[in-house]
Tab-separated table of C-alpha atoms in Angstrom:
chain	number	residue	atom	x	y	z
A	1	SER	CA	91.605	126.103	6.018
A	2	ALA	CA	94.511	124.027	7.350
A	3	ASN	CA	96.697	127.147	7.446
A	4	LEU	CA	93.984	129.059	9.329
A	5	ASN	CA	93.706	126.278	11.924
A	6	LYS	CA	97.497	126.203	12.270
A	7	ALA	CA	97.599	129.996	12.739
A	8	LYS	CA	94.893	129.807	15.413
A	9	ALA	CA	96.731	126.971	17.175
A	10	ASN	CA	99.991	128.903	17.062
A	11	ASN	CA	98.327	132.004	18.471
A	12	TYR	CA	96.676	129.942	21.223
A	13	SER	CA	99.941	128.216	22.072
A	14	LYS	CA	101.914	131.438	21.984
A	15	TYR	CA	99.392	133.380	24.025
A	16	LEU	CA	99.289	130.693	26.719
A	17	ASN	CA	103.013	129.876	26.472
A	18	ILE	CA	102.094	126.207	26.170
A	19	ASP	CA	105.595	125.040	25.208
A	20	GLN	CA	107.098	126.803	28.210
A	21	LEU	CA	104.312	125.583	30.492
A	22	LEU	CA	104.752	121.965	29.429
A	23	SER	CA	108.514	122.179	29.938
A	24	LEU	CA	108.090	122.981	33.650
A	25	GLN	CA	107.260	119.432	34.754
A	26	ASN	CA	110.676	117.950	35.432
A	27	THR	CA	110.584	114.556	37.045
A	28	VAL	CA	113.729	113.336	38.771
A	29	SER	CA	112.771	109.820	39.822
A	30	SER	CA	112.319	106.665	37.803
A	31	PHE	CA	108.601	106.769	38.707
A	32	GLU	CA	107.827	109.336	36.019
A	33	GLN	CA	104.044	108.960	35.738
A	34	GLU	CA	103.407	109.063	39.493
A	35	GLU	CA	105.769	111.985	39.969
A	36	LEU	CA	104.211	113.799	37.019
A	37	ILE	CA	100.752	113.500	38.626
A	38	PHE	CA	102.193	114.992	41.808
A	39	ILE	CA	103.968	117.859	40.012
A	40	VAL	CA	101.053	118.780	37.721
A	41	THR	CA	98.616	118.710	40.640
A	42	HIS	CA	100.759	121.006	42.762
A	43	GLN	CA	101.650	123.363	39.922
A	44	SER	CA	97.949	123.653	39.040
A	45	ILE	CA	97.121	124.453	42.649
A	46	GLU	CA	99.808	127.150	42.711
A	47	LEU	CA	98.293	128.737	39.591
A	48	TRP	CA	94.821	128.756	41.168
A	49	PHE	CA	96.317	130.155	44.411
A	50	LYS	CA	97.575	133.062	42.302
A	51	VAL	CA	94.086	133.732	40.914
A	52	LEU	CA	92.431	133.312	44.318
A	53	ILE	CA	94.882	135.644	46.076
A	54	LEU	CA	94.422	138.329	43.428
A	55	THR	CA	90.643	138.059	43.734
A	56	LEU	CA	90.691	138.094	47.546
A	57	GLU	CA	92.981	141.121	47.612
A	58	ARG	CA	90.677	142.919	45.198
A	59	LEU	CA	87.710	142.039	47.400
A	60	GLN	CA	89.497	143.263	50.533
A	61	THR	CA	90.335	146.545	48.778
A	62	LYS	CA	86.694	147.028	47.813
A	63	ILE	CA	85.457	146.332	51.337
A	64	LEU	CA	88.091	148.513	53.012
A	65	GLY	CA	87.347	151.236	50.461
A	66	GLY	CA	83.742	151.305	51.568
A	67	ASP	CA	82.209	149.575	48.546
A	68	ASN	CA	78.636	148.865	49.627
A	69	ASP	CA	77.472	147.287	46.364
A	70	ILE	CA	76.263	144.033	47.909
A	71	ILE	CA	75.593	142.410	44.524
A	72	ASN	CA	79.105	143.181	43.304
A	73	LEU	CA	80.688	142.023	46.589
A	74	THR	CA	78.574	138.859	46.654
A	75	ASN	CA	79.639	138.041	43.091
A	76	ASP	CA	83.288	138.461	44.102
A	77	VAL	CA	82.792	136.187	47.123
A	78	ARG	CA	81.085	133.575	44.951
A	79	GLN	CA	83.964	133.793	42.482
A	80	CYS	CA	86.439	133.176	45.306
A	81	CYS	CA	84.408	130.167	46.398
A	82	ILE	CA	84.425	128.752	42.884
A	83	PHE	CA	88.211	129.094	42.838
A	84	MET	CA	88.510	127.428	46.257
A	85	LYS	CA	86.289	124.547	45.143
A	86	THR	CA	88.426	124.221	42.000
A	87	ILE	CA	91.557	123.939	44.151
A	88	ILE	CA	89.893	121.267	46.281
A	89	ARG	CA	88.904	119.307	43.151
A	90	ILE	CA	92.438	119.541	41.776
A	91	MET	CA	93.795	118.233	45.078
A	92	LYS	CA	91.759	115.095	44.427
A	93	GLY	CA	94.311	114.324	41.676
A	94	ILE	CA	96.676	113.258	44.416
A	95	GLU	CA	94.226	110.500	45.314
A	96	ALA	CA	95.358	108.796	42.099
A	97	LEU	CA	98.596	108.080	43.949
A	98	SER	CA	98.628	105.394	46.578
A	99	SER	CA	100.902	106.105	49.515
A	100	SER	CA	103.289	103.417	48.269
A	101	LYS	CA	103.478	105.081	44.828
A	102	PHE	CA	104.079	108.461	46.460
A	103	ASN	CA	106.754	106.982	48.705
A	104	ASN	CA	108.559	105.701	45.595
A	105	PHE	CA	109.668	109.261	44.800
A	106	ARG	CA	109.069	111.100	48.125
A	107	HIS	CA	112.789	110.961	48.893
A	108	CYS	CA	113.397	113.212	45.855
A	109	LEU	CA	111.480	115.994	47.607
A	110	LYS	CA	113.882	115.855	50.581
A	111	SER	CA	112.444	118.238	53.188
A	112	ALA	CA	110.168	120.039	50.708
A	113	SER	CA	106.535	120.441	51.691
A	114	GLY	CA	103.481	122.175	50.293
A	115	MET	CA	103.353	124.075	53.576
A	116	GLN	CA	106.435	125.947	52.302
A	117	SER	CA	104.455	127.451	49.420
A	118	ALA	CA	104.746	131.240	49.636
A	119	GLN	CA	101.293	131.556	48.086
A	120	TYR	CA	99.792	129.080	50.566
A	121	ILE	CA	101.274	131.099	53.419
A	122	LYS	CA	99.951	134.349	51.901
A	123	LEU	CA	96.512	132.816	51.391
A	124	GLU	CA	96.502	131.527	54.949
A	125	LYS	CA	97.309	135.050	56.169
A	126	ILE	CA	94.553	136.610	54.040
A	127	LEU	CA	92.005	134.102	55.337
A	128	SER	CA	93.329	133.995	58.886
A	129	PHE	CA	90.677	133.643	61.546
A	130	ASN	CA	93.167	134.883	64.135
A	131	GLU	CA	93.751	138.354	62.714
A	132	SER	CA	92.792	141.257	64.928
A	133	THR	CA	91.051	143.028	62.057
A	134	ASN	CA	87.436	142.217	61.388
A	135	ILE	CA	87.931	142.314	57.607
A	136	ASN	CA	89.702	138.944	57.564
A	137	ASN	CA	87.259	137.359	59.986
A	138	ASN	CA	84.262	138.606	58.011
A	139	LEU	CA	85.780	137.626	54.668
A	140	SER	CA	86.644	134.149	55.949
A	141	SER	CA	83.161	133.698	57.365
A	142	MET	CA	81.523	134.758	54.085
A	143	LEU	CA	83.718	132.416	52.066
A	144	MET	CA	83.059	129.470	54.366
A	145	ALA	CA	79.306	130.093	54.143
A	146	PHE	CA	79.420	130.035	50.339
A	147	ILE	CA	81.688	126.973	50.181
A	148	ILE	CA	79.372	124.994	52.432
A	149	GLU	CA	76.365	126.141	50.367
């Protein structure tokens, strides 16, 4: 029984690359816990950006391809909204840091900013309200309606 549990744990860890994942949080300041909260929060958001972008691109492809299955499209939109709400909830993790605690290690970031995230920029483009194509405007409007719901 113990060997079976160990085998399952190893498979879980291997499948999810847990050791590699947990090695990616490299603090550089002496304020390790506060910096770790910041890093884990932002890395988690980047992972959810990846899922959200993939789902939005799939949804755009369906719409542009003429998919008229309203139930299927609505489910995809709802899924996107769930992912967006998840990102918003994860962002709340930053609230655990007071501005003074954040400022203790902010200098380590130098000029780095979340606005430099390639995925954030891509997501912003996908959801842009300023695009000339109606697909982005309609998709953004649908998502906002579901998020507010």
